[in-house]
């Protein structure tokens, strides 16, 4: 059994704040401060360049990749960390496209813009007549024809929380001869994932959302062992080389997923992530999922009983990830008013109020209070003030 009051105690959360944005940037683990400061003073400070070997900095991307692998159904040696999610997605897509002669990449219209931008940028560079085909999320299955080379999807929709059926769509993709790339940005640390069981080909995700690795924490990439020894590393940096310290002028791709490393890893960021992953160590993902659903249902029921907000997320909990969204025409101002009252969610254009339901540090009391505050703001019209309508650079 996972004790969620114990996991909550391991985060440093500001008092008087209910944080429903752990799906966008997780809070700071208490142990992270000391871990990062230790990495600075004991490792960087004392060992200097020796830290790469003595402190194991060079192995961090694979070592921490294994710790994340446990949470997403991958075996040791199949996940590596580095760079950002946009870059890891680019690498996965470049590798997948190199394995097929087909020119269509199928995705859905709800996918995160950066994933679409990166795909289009790659296709422009390849200049080989690729097409990024976008269909509505419900149409993906019928759009999987034998023209499709790569199915590139984000499992959990960043706006609505709608989940794709990873196992079913992967099986269908394989039937038509397509490879799959799953973006787990809103899934990793949010729900149980079984990449091996689903026979996913590639997967990518970030560590600063549900995994709580901190702003700028590196992304991860998974490559199925069916492909990892031939996958083409489009960003063939020296640390993905089989023997970086041979300084050979010729590139030889490293073993397995390590070839997806590019350059120098962000050591201090990874120290923070390592502390965050300690918290995940004792967490049973099935228990996390049950708790996430309980809290999400409580939030939806309370908000719906007190407002006429339209639920933007699937009503069926099994079709929803770990965030809940409602629509409001003045969603931005409503969210600003909520934040001013100490309830932090976020706003996604054009009209989505988004609330991350993160059992590691939220309980029923938080959920009730957040819902009651939202109800009050809408009932009193407290959101309709000029200062709440003024847009900030980050929403
Ligand atoms: C958060 C998120 C990103 C962000 O990419 P970065 O390169 O880490 O900034 C990309 N794709 C999806 C689906 C996301 O949810």
GROMACS .gro file of C-alpha atoms and ligand atoms in nm:
model
  410
    1UNK     CA    1   0.000   0.000   0.000
    2UNK     CA    2   0.119   0.343  -0.080
    3UNK     CA    3   0.086   0.594   0.203
    4UNK     CA    4  -0.004   0.920   0.030
    5UNK     CA    5   0.020   1.130   0.346
    6UNK     CA    6   0.383   1.018   0.364
    7UNK     CA    7   0.453   1.114   0.003
    8UNK     CA    8   0.289   1.453   0.062
    9UNK     CA    9   0.524   1.517   0.355
   10UNK     CA   10   0.818   1.477   0.119
   11UNK     CA   11   0.732   1.791  -0.080
   12UNK     CA   12   0.795   2.150   0.025
   13UNK     CA   13   0.467   2.318  -0.063
   14UNK     CA   14   0.390   2.677   0.031
   15UNK     CA   15   0.134   2.695   0.314
   16UNK     CA   16  -0.208   2.834   0.217
   17UNK     CA   17  -0.168   2.728  -0.142
   18UNK     CA   18  -0.349   2.445  -0.317
   19UNK     CA   19  -0.136   2.339  -0.607
   20UNK     CA   20  -0.332   2.184  -0.891
   21UNK     CA   21  -0.060   2.240  -1.149
   22UNK     CA   22   0.171   1.948  -1.075
   23UNK     CA   23   0.080   1.824  -1.423
   24UNK     CA   24   0.267   2.124  -1.566
   25UNK     CA   25   0.549   2.174  -1.316
   26UNK     CA   26   0.570   1.943  -1.016
   27UNK     CA   27   0.655   2.091  -0.673
   28UNK     CA   28   0.998   2.071  -0.515
   29UNK     CA   29   1.084   1.754  -0.322
   30UNK     CA   30   1.226   1.848   0.019
   31UNK     CA   31   1.531   1.633  -0.046
   32UNK     CA   32   1.610   1.812  -0.374
   33UNK     CA   33   1.758   2.120  -0.208
   34UNK     CA   34   2.016   1.921  -0.017
   35UNK     CA   35   2.083   1.687  -0.307
   36UNK     CA   36   2.154   1.970  -0.548
   37UNK     CA   37   2.358   2.161  -0.296
   38UNK     CA   38   2.556   1.842  -0.224
   39UNK     CA   39   2.615   1.792  -0.594
   40UNK     CA   40   2.748   2.148  -0.611
   41UNK     CA   41   2.968   2.147  -0.302
   42UNK     CA   42   3.073   1.783  -0.257
   43UNK     CA   43   3.086   1.675  -0.620
   44UNK     CA   44   3.149   1.977  -0.842
   45UNK     CA   45   3.322   2.162  -0.557
   46UNK     CA   46   3.564   1.891  -0.449
   47UNK     CA   47   3.593   1.660  -0.744
   48UNK     CA   48   3.580   1.913  -1.024
   49UNK     CA   49   3.631   1.728  -1.351
   50UNK     CA   50   3.676   1.403  -1.158
   51UNK     CA   51   3.302   1.412  -1.086
   52UNK     CA   52   3.226   1.267  -1.429
   53UNK     CA   53   3.364   0.935  -1.306
   54UNK     CA   54   3.384   0.960  -0.925
   55UNK     CA   55   3.034   1.096  -0.878
   56UNK     CA   56   2.898   0.893  -1.169
   57UNK     CA   57   2.781   1.199  -1.364
   58UNK     CA   58   2.850   1.028  -1.694
   59UNK     CA   59   2.621   0.733  -1.609
   60UNK     CA   60   2.337   0.946  -1.474
   61UNK     CA   61   2.136   0.958  -1.799
   62UNK     CA   62   2.113   0.577  -1.814
   63UNK     CA   63   2.090   0.522  -1.436
   64UNK     CA   64   1.802   0.765  -1.396
   65UNK     CA   65   1.652   0.634  -1.719
   66UNK     CA   66   1.625   0.294  -1.550
   67UNK     CA   67   1.446   0.449  -1.253
   68UNK     CA   68   1.193   0.605  -1.490
   69UNK     CA   69   1.170   0.280  -1.685
   70UNK     CA   70   1.015   0.112  -1.382
   71UNK     CA   71   0.729   0.364  -1.393
   72UNK     CA   72   0.654   0.318  -1.763
   73UNK     CA   73   0.692  -0.054  -1.818
   74UNK     CA   74   1.042  -0.058  -1.965
   75UNK     CA   75   1.332  -0.287  -1.873
   76UNK     CA   76   1.668  -0.153  -1.750
   77UNK     CA   77   1.880  -0.019  -2.035
   78UNK     CA   78   1.586   0.091  -2.250
   79UNK     CA   79   1.537   0.452  -2.137
   80UNK     CA   80   1.786   0.737  -2.143
   81UNK     CA   81   1.761   1.096  -2.026
   82UNK     CA   82   1.871   1.420  -2.186
   83UNK     CA   83   1.778   1.739  -2.364
   84UNK     CA   84   1.411   1.837  -2.373
   85UNK     CA   85   1.100   1.655  -2.482
   86UNK     CA   86   1.080   1.844  -2.813
   87UNK     CA   87   1.428   1.720  -2.898
   88UNK     CA   88   1.363   1.363  -2.786
   89UNK     CA   89   1.049   1.359  -3.000
   90UNK     CA   90   1.250   1.480  -3.299
   91UNK     CA   91   1.503   1.201  -3.246
   92UNK     CA   92   1.234   0.936  -3.214
   93UNK     CA   93   1.057   1.053  -3.528
   94UNK     CA   94   1.379   1.077  -3.729
   95UNK     CA   95   1.472   0.723  -3.625
   96UNK     CA   96   1.126   0.587  -3.704
   97UNK     CA   97   1.115   0.758  -4.046
   98UNK     CA   98   1.451   0.607  -4.130
   99UNK     CA   99   1.296   0.261  -4.079
  100UNK     CA  100   1.011   0.302  -4.327
  101UNK     CA  101   0.973   0.400  -4.691
  102UNK     CA  102   0.623   0.536  -4.624
  103UNK     CA  103   0.580   0.911  -4.615
  104UNK     CA  104   0.278   0.970  -4.392
  105UNK     CA  105   0.305   1.049  -4.022
  106UNK     CA  106  -0.034   1.025  -3.858
  107UNK     CA  107  -0.116   1.235  -3.553
  108UNK     CA  108  -0.423   1.396  -3.400
  109UNK     CA  109  -0.543   1.754  -3.391
  110UNK     CA  110  -0.526   1.759  -3.010
  111UNK     CA  111  -0.152   1.691  -3.003
  112UNK     CA  112   0.074   1.940  -2.828
  113UNK     CA  113   0.191   2.211  -3.070
  114UNK     CA  114   0.562   2.155  -3.008
  115UNK     CA  115   0.527   1.793  -3.121
  116UNK     CA  116   0.362   1.910  -3.443
  117UNK     CA  117   0.618   2.189  -3.496
  118UNK     CA  118   0.912   1.952  -3.443
  119UNK     CA  119   0.764   1.696  -3.682
  120UNK     CA  120   0.710   1.961  -3.949
  121UNK     CA  121   1.060   2.101  -3.899
  122UNK     CA  122   1.211   1.756  -3.942
  123UNK     CA  123   1.004   1.690  -4.254
  124UNK     CA  124   1.112   2.020  -4.408
  125UNK     CA  125   1.476   1.928  -4.348
  126UNK     CA  126   1.433   1.580  -4.495
  127UNK     CA  127   1.261   1.735  -4.799
  128UNK     CA  128   1.141   1.390  -4.907
  129UNK     CA  129   0.771   1.452  -4.950
  130UNK     CA  130   0.657   1.358  -4.600
  131UNK     CA  131   0.309   1.449  -4.487
  132UNK     CA  132   0.199   1.518  -4.129
  133UNK     CA  133  -0.160   1.398  -4.137
  134UNK     CA  134  -0.376   1.532  -3.855
  135UNK     CA  135  -0.712   1.379  -3.780
  136UNK     CA  136  -0.954   1.417  -3.491
  137UNK     CA  137  -0.856   1.196  -3.195
  138UNK     CA  138  -1.159   0.969  -3.247
  139UNK     CA  139  -1.063   0.923  -3.614
  140UNK     CA  140  -0.712   0.792  -3.554
  141UNK     CA  141  -0.803   0.427  -3.572
  142UNK     CA  142  -0.983   0.451  -3.909
  143UNK     CA  143  -0.708   0.677  -4.046
  144UNK     CA  144  -0.450   0.405  -3.983
  145UNK     CA  145  -0.411   0.287  -4.340
  146UNK     CA  146  -0.117   0.124  -4.513
  147UNK     CA  147   0.001   0.470  -4.623
  148UNK     CA  148   0.097   0.549  -4.265
  149UNK     CA  149   0.461   0.493  -4.174
  150UNK     CA  150   0.456   0.635  -3.823
  151UNK     CA  151   0.176   0.688  -3.575
  152UNK     CA  152   0.284   0.976  -3.349
  153UNK     CA  153   0.050   1.045  -3.060
  154UNK     CA  154   0.043   1.194  -2.713
  155UNK     CA  155  -0.133   0.938  -2.495
  156UNK     CA  156  -0.305   1.191  -2.270
  157UNK     CA  157  -0.441   1.508  -2.430
  158UNK     CA  158  -0.282   1.812  -2.262
  159UNK     CA  159  -0.605   2.008  -2.277
  160UNK     CA  160  -0.882   1.762  -2.196
  161UNK     CA  161  -0.700   1.468  -2.037
  162UNK     CA  162  -0.855   1.229  -2.292
  163UNK     CA  163  -0.656   0.906  -2.313
  164UNK     CA  164  -0.577   0.713  -2.625
  165UNK     CA  165  -0.576   0.334  -2.592
  166UNK     CA  166  -0.203   0.279  -2.635
  167UNK     CA  167  -0.213  -0.099  -2.657
  168UNK     CA  168  -0.503  -0.112  -2.905
  169UNK     CA  169  -0.370   0.164  -3.134
  170UNK     CA  170  -0.020   0.020  -3.129
  171UNK     CA  171  -0.156  -0.322  -3.224
  172UNK     CA  172  -0.361  -0.165  -3.504
  173UNK     CA  173  -0.059   0.036  -3.625
  174UNK     CA  174   0.152  -0.278  -3.639
  175UNK     CA  175  -0.120  -0.456  -3.836
  176UNK     CA  176  -0.093  -0.195  -4.111
  177UNK     CA  177   0.286  -0.194  -4.090
  178UNK     CA  178   0.333   0.138  -3.909
  179UNK     CA  179   0.566   0.222  -3.620
  180UNK     CA  180   0.445   0.405  -3.310
  181UNK     CA  181   0.582   0.699  -3.111
  182UNK     CA  182   0.404   0.767  -2.783
  183UNK     CA  183   0.450   1.097  -2.605
  184UNK     CA  184   0.402   1.032  -2.234
  185UNK     CA  185   0.431   1.395  -2.118
  186UNK     CA  186   0.099   1.380  -1.932
  187UNK     CA  187   0.111   1.007  -1.857
  188UNK     CA  188   0.446   0.938  -1.690
  189UNK     CA  189   0.384   0.956  -1.316
  190UNK     CA  190   0.013   1.007  -1.380
  191UNK     CA  191  -0.103   0.652  -1.450
  192UNK     CA  192   0.032   0.300  -1.498
  193UNK     CA  193   0.202   0.258  -1.836
  194UNK     CA  194   0.321  -0.065  -1.990
  195UNK     CA  195   0.538   0.013  -2.292
  196UNK     CA  196   0.662  -0.343  -2.327
  197UNK     CA  197   0.313  -0.488  -2.289
  198UNK     CA  198   0.177  -0.246  -2.550
  199UNK     CA  199   0.471  -0.327  -2.781
  200UNK     CA  200   0.533   0.045  -2.830
  201UNK     CA  201   0.821   0.119  -3.066
  202UNK     CA  202   0.934   0.456  -2.932
  203UNK     CA  203   0.823   0.668  -2.637
  204UNK     CA  204   0.928   1.006  -2.505
  205UNK     CA  205   0.831   1.221  -2.209
  206UNK     CA  206   0.937   1.492  -1.973
  207UNK     CA  207   1.032   1.476  -1.607
  208UNK     CA  208   0.928   1.818  -1.479
  209UNK     CA  209   0.553   1.747  -1.488
  210UNK     CA  210   0.418   1.459  -1.275
  211UNK     CA  211   0.768   1.328  -1.200
  212UNK     CA  212   0.863   1.652  -1.017
  213UNK     CA  213   1.218   1.685  -1.152
  214UNK     CA  214   1.207   2.067  -1.152
  215UNK     CA  215   1.205   2.339  -1.419
  216UNK     CA  216   1.435   2.241  -1.703
  217UNK     CA  217   1.469   1.878  -1.590
  218UNK     CA  218   1.576   1.658  -1.883
  219UNK     CA  219   1.342   1.454  -2.101
  220UNK     CA  220   1.350   1.078  -2.153
  221UNK     CA  221   1.337   0.853  -2.457
  222UNK     CA  222   1.251   0.484  -2.477
  223UNK     CA  223   1.343   0.272  -2.776
  224UNK     CA  224   1.208  -0.080  -2.799
  225UNK     CA  225   1.483  -0.344  -2.792
  226UNK     CA  226   1.343  -0.453  -3.131
  227UNK     CA  227   1.487  -0.133  -3.279
  228UNK     CA  228   1.745   0.009  -3.042
  229UNK     CA  229   2.051  -0.147  -3.200
  230UNK     CA  230   1.967  -0.015  -3.548
  231UNK     CA  231   1.780   0.305  -3.467
  232UNK     CA  232   1.937   0.596  -3.652
  233UNK     CA  233   2.058   0.873  -3.419
  234UNK     CA  234   1.975   1.183  -3.624
  235UNK     CA  235   2.137   1.407  -3.362
  236UNK     CA  236   2.459   1.212  -3.358
  237UNK     CA  237   2.641   1.389  -3.081
  238UNK     CA  238   2.958   1.260  -2.922
  239UNK     CA  239   2.796   1.116  -2.609
  240UNK     CA  240   2.578   0.890  -2.822
  241UNK     CA  241   2.897   0.754  -2.980
  242UNK     CA  242   3.000   0.401  -2.894
  243UNK     CA  243   3.334   0.525  -2.755
  244UNK     CA  244   3.316   0.902  -2.699
  245UNK     CA  245   3.662   0.922  -2.545
  246UNK     CA  246   3.829   0.766  -2.844
  247UNK     CA  247   3.758   1.100  -3.012
  248UNK     CA  248   3.737   0.920  -3.341
  249UNK     CA  249   3.651   1.141  -3.639
  250UNK     CA  250   3.397   0.879  -3.749
  251UNK     CA  251   3.066   0.834  -3.577
  252UNK     CA  252   2.976   0.487  -3.452
  253UNK     CA  253   2.638   0.471  -3.276
  254UNK     CA  254   2.645   0.352  -2.916
  255UNK     CA  255   2.485   0.038  -2.779
  256UNK     CA  256   2.105   0.036  -2.757
  257UNK     CA  257   1.925   0.345  -2.638
  258UNK     CA  258   2.248   0.513  -2.525
  259UNK     CA  259   2.285   0.621  -2.890
  260UNK     CA  260   2.004   0.869  -2.822
  261UNK     CA  261   2.232   1.067  -2.594
  262UNK     CA  262   2.353   1.385  -2.760
  263UNK     CA  263   2.587   1.600  -2.553
  264UNK     CA  264   2.686   1.686  -2.196
  265UNK     CA  265   2.410   1.594  -1.951
  266UNK     CA  266   2.257   1.852  -1.711
  267UNK     CA  267   2.418   1.713  -1.396
  268UNK     CA  268   2.266   1.952  -1.142
  269UNK     CA  269   1.917   1.912  -1.286
  270UNK     CA  270   1.958   1.538  -1.266
  271UNK     CA  271   2.055   1.560  -0.900
  272UNK     CA  272   1.716   1.723  -0.836
  273UNK     CA  273   1.541   1.461  -1.047
  274UNK     CA  274   1.719   1.183  -0.859
  275UNK     CA  275   1.574   1.317  -0.533
  276UNK     CA  276   1.228   1.333  -0.693
  277UNK     CA  277   1.258   0.973  -0.812
  278UNK     CA  278   1.328   0.859  -0.455
  279UNK     CA  279   0.969   0.953  -0.376
  280UNK     CA  280   0.842   0.735  -0.662
  281UNK     CA  281   1.038   0.439  -0.530
  282UNK     CA  282   0.766   0.326  -0.289
  283UNK     CA  283   0.469   0.420  -0.506
  284UNK     CA  284   0.241   0.151  -0.645
  285UNK     CA  285   0.115   0.287  -0.977
  286UNK     CA  286  -0.218   0.102  -0.950
  287UNK     CA  287  -0.279   0.259  -0.608
  288UNK     CA  288  -0.181   0.599  -0.752
  289UNK     CA  289  -0.432   0.554  -1.032
  290UNK     CA  290  -0.716   0.459  -0.794
  291UNK     CA  291  -0.640   0.761  -0.577
  292UNK     CA  292  -0.620   0.992  -0.879
  293UNK     CA  293  -0.963   0.875  -0.994
  294UNK     CA  294  -1.116   0.914  -0.646
  295UNK     CA  295  -0.988   1.270  -0.616
  296UNK     CA  296  -1.082   1.358  -0.975
  297UNK     CA  297  -1.437   1.229  -0.929
  298UNK     CA  298  -1.471   1.428  -0.607
  299UNK     CA  299  -1.354   1.743  -0.787
  300UNK     CA  300  -1.586   1.695  -1.084
  301UNK     CA  301  -1.889   1.618  -0.866
  302UNK     CA  302  -1.832   1.912  -0.633
  303UNK     CA  303  -1.771   2.161  -0.916
  304UNK     CA  304  -2.069   2.037  -1.116
  305UNK     CA  305  -2.297   2.054  -0.813
  306UNK     CA  306  -2.206   2.418  -0.756
  307UNK     CA  307  -2.156   2.566  -1.105
  308UNK     CA  308  -2.279   2.522  -1.460
  309UNK     CA  309  -1.927   2.476  -1.599
  310UNK     CA  310  -1.900   2.235  -1.889
  311UNK     CA  311  -1.670   1.939  -1.830
  312UNK     CA  312  -1.411   1.928  -2.110
  313UNK     CA  313  -1.259   1.599  -1.991
  314UNK     CA  314  -1.408   1.258  -2.060
  315UNK     CA  315  -1.668   1.173  -1.797
  316UNK     CA  316  -1.559   0.811  -1.793
  317UNK     CA  317  -1.262   0.801  -1.555
  318UNK     CA  318  -1.102   0.514  -1.745
  319UNK     CA  319  -1.078   0.739  -2.054
  320UNK     CA  320  -0.917   1.025  -1.862
  321UNK     CA  321  -0.561   1.087  -1.743
  322UNK     CA  322  -0.484   1.263  -1.414
  323UNK     CA  323  -0.602   1.615  -1.491
  324UNK     CA  324  -0.952   1.752  -1.514
  325UNK     CA  325  -1.061   2.038  -1.740
  326UNK     CA  326  -1.364   2.259  -1.760
  327UNK     CA  327  -1.459   2.513  -2.025
  328UNK     CA  328  -1.541   2.877  -1.957
  329UNK     CA  329  -1.553   3.159  -2.215
  330UNK     CA  330  -1.348   3.378  -1.979
  331UNK     CA  331  -1.135   3.091  -1.858
  332UNK     CA  332  -0.820   3.299  -1.837
  333UNK     CA  333  -0.974   3.555  -1.599
  334UNK     CA  334  -1.140   3.283  -1.390
  335UNK     CA  335  -0.806   3.109  -1.346
  336UNK     CA  336  -0.630   3.433  -1.253
  337UNK     CA  337  -0.896   3.498  -0.989
  338UNK     CA  338  -0.851   3.144  -0.855
  339UNK     CA  339  -0.476   3.186  -0.837
  340UNK     CA  340  -0.524   3.514  -0.649
  341UNK     CA  341  -0.722   3.309  -0.394
  342UNK     CA  342  -0.444   3.052  -0.354
  343UNK     CA  343  -0.572   2.779  -0.585
  344UNK     CA  344  -0.324   2.724  -0.865
  345UNK     CA  345  -0.436   2.554  -1.184
  346UNK     CA  346  -0.370   2.678  -1.534
  347UNK     CA  347  -0.542   2.801  -1.847
  348UNK     CA  348  -0.504   2.659  -2.195
  349UNK     CA  349  -0.635   2.855  -2.493
  350UNK     CA  350  -0.902   2.899  -2.602
  351UNK     CA  351  -1.125   2.826  -2.302
  352UNK     CA  352  -0.982   2.549  -2.084
  353UNK     CA  353  -0.946   2.565  -1.705
  354UNK     CA  354  -0.707   2.283  -1.622
  355UNK     CA  355  -0.654   2.116  -1.285
  356UNK     CA  356  -0.384   1.858  -1.219
  357UNK     CA  357  -0.491   1.590  -0.974
  358UNK     CA  358  -0.167   1.462  -0.825
  359UNK     CA  359  -0.215   1.214  -0.538
  360UNK     CA  360   0.145   1.234  -0.420
  361UNK     CA  361   0.070   1.567  -0.256
  362UNK     CA  362  -0.307   1.640  -0.277
  363UNK     CA  363  -0.585   1.508  -0.055
  364UNK     CA  364  -0.964   1.538  -0.022
  365UNK     CA  365  -0.936   1.855   0.187
  366UNK     CA  366  -0.741   2.029  -0.092
  367UNK     CA  367  -0.983   1.912  -0.358
  368UNK     CA  368  -1.292   2.028  -0.166
  369UNK     CA  369  -1.137   2.364  -0.088
  370UNK     CA  370  -1.027   2.417  -0.449
  371UNK     CA  371  -1.374   2.327  -0.580
  372UNK     CA  372  -1.546   2.552  -0.323
  373UNK     CA  373  -1.321   2.845  -0.416
  374UNK     CA  374  -1.399   2.797  -0.784
  375UNK     CA  375  -1.771   2.780  -0.707
  376UNK     CA  376  -1.750   3.101  -0.503
  377UNK     CA  377  -1.556   3.291  -0.770
  378UNK     CA  378  -1.815   3.201  -1.032
  379UNK     CA  379  -2.117   3.263  -0.809
  380UNK     CA  380  -1.996   3.609  -0.703
  381UNK     CA  381  -1.850   3.710  -1.042
  382UNK     CA  382  -1.526   3.788  -0.856
  383UNK     CA  383  -1.328   3.690  -1.166
  384UNK     CA  384  -1.466   3.972  -1.378
  385UNK     CA  385  -1.214   4.239  -1.282
  386UNK     CA  386  -0.974   4.411  -1.522
  387UNK     CA  387  -0.659   4.280  -1.351
  388UNK     CA  388  -0.770   3.920  -1.407
  389UNK     CA  389  -0.818   3.975  -1.781
  390UNK     CA  390  -0.462   4.099  -1.844
  391UNK     CA  391  -0.261   3.820  -2.012
  392UNK     CA  392   0.077   3.715  -1.877
  393UNK     CA  393   0.350   3.560  -2.094
  394UNK     CA  394   0.299   3.216  -1.939
  395UNK     CA  395  -0.057   3.100  -1.887
  396LIG     C1  396   0.498   1.958  -2.193
  396LIG     C2  397   0.498   1.903  -2.329
  396LIG     C3  398   0.604   1.932  -2.418
  396LIG     C4  399   0.714   2.026  -2.381
  396LIG     O1  400   0.832   2.001  -2.449
  396LIG     P1  401   0.972   2.060  -2.396
  396LIG     O2  402   1.064   2.041  -2.508
  396LIG     O3  403   1.008   1.983  -2.272
  396LIG     O4  404   0.950   2.204  -2.363
  396LIG     C5  405   0.602   1.870  -2.542
  396LIG     N1  406   0.502   1.786  -2.578
  396LIG     C6  407   0.399   1.758  -2.495
  396LIG     C7  408   0.292   1.663  -2.538
  396LIG     C8  409   0.393   1.818  -2.369
  396LIG     O5  410   0.290   1.795  -2.289
   0.00000   0.00000   0.00000
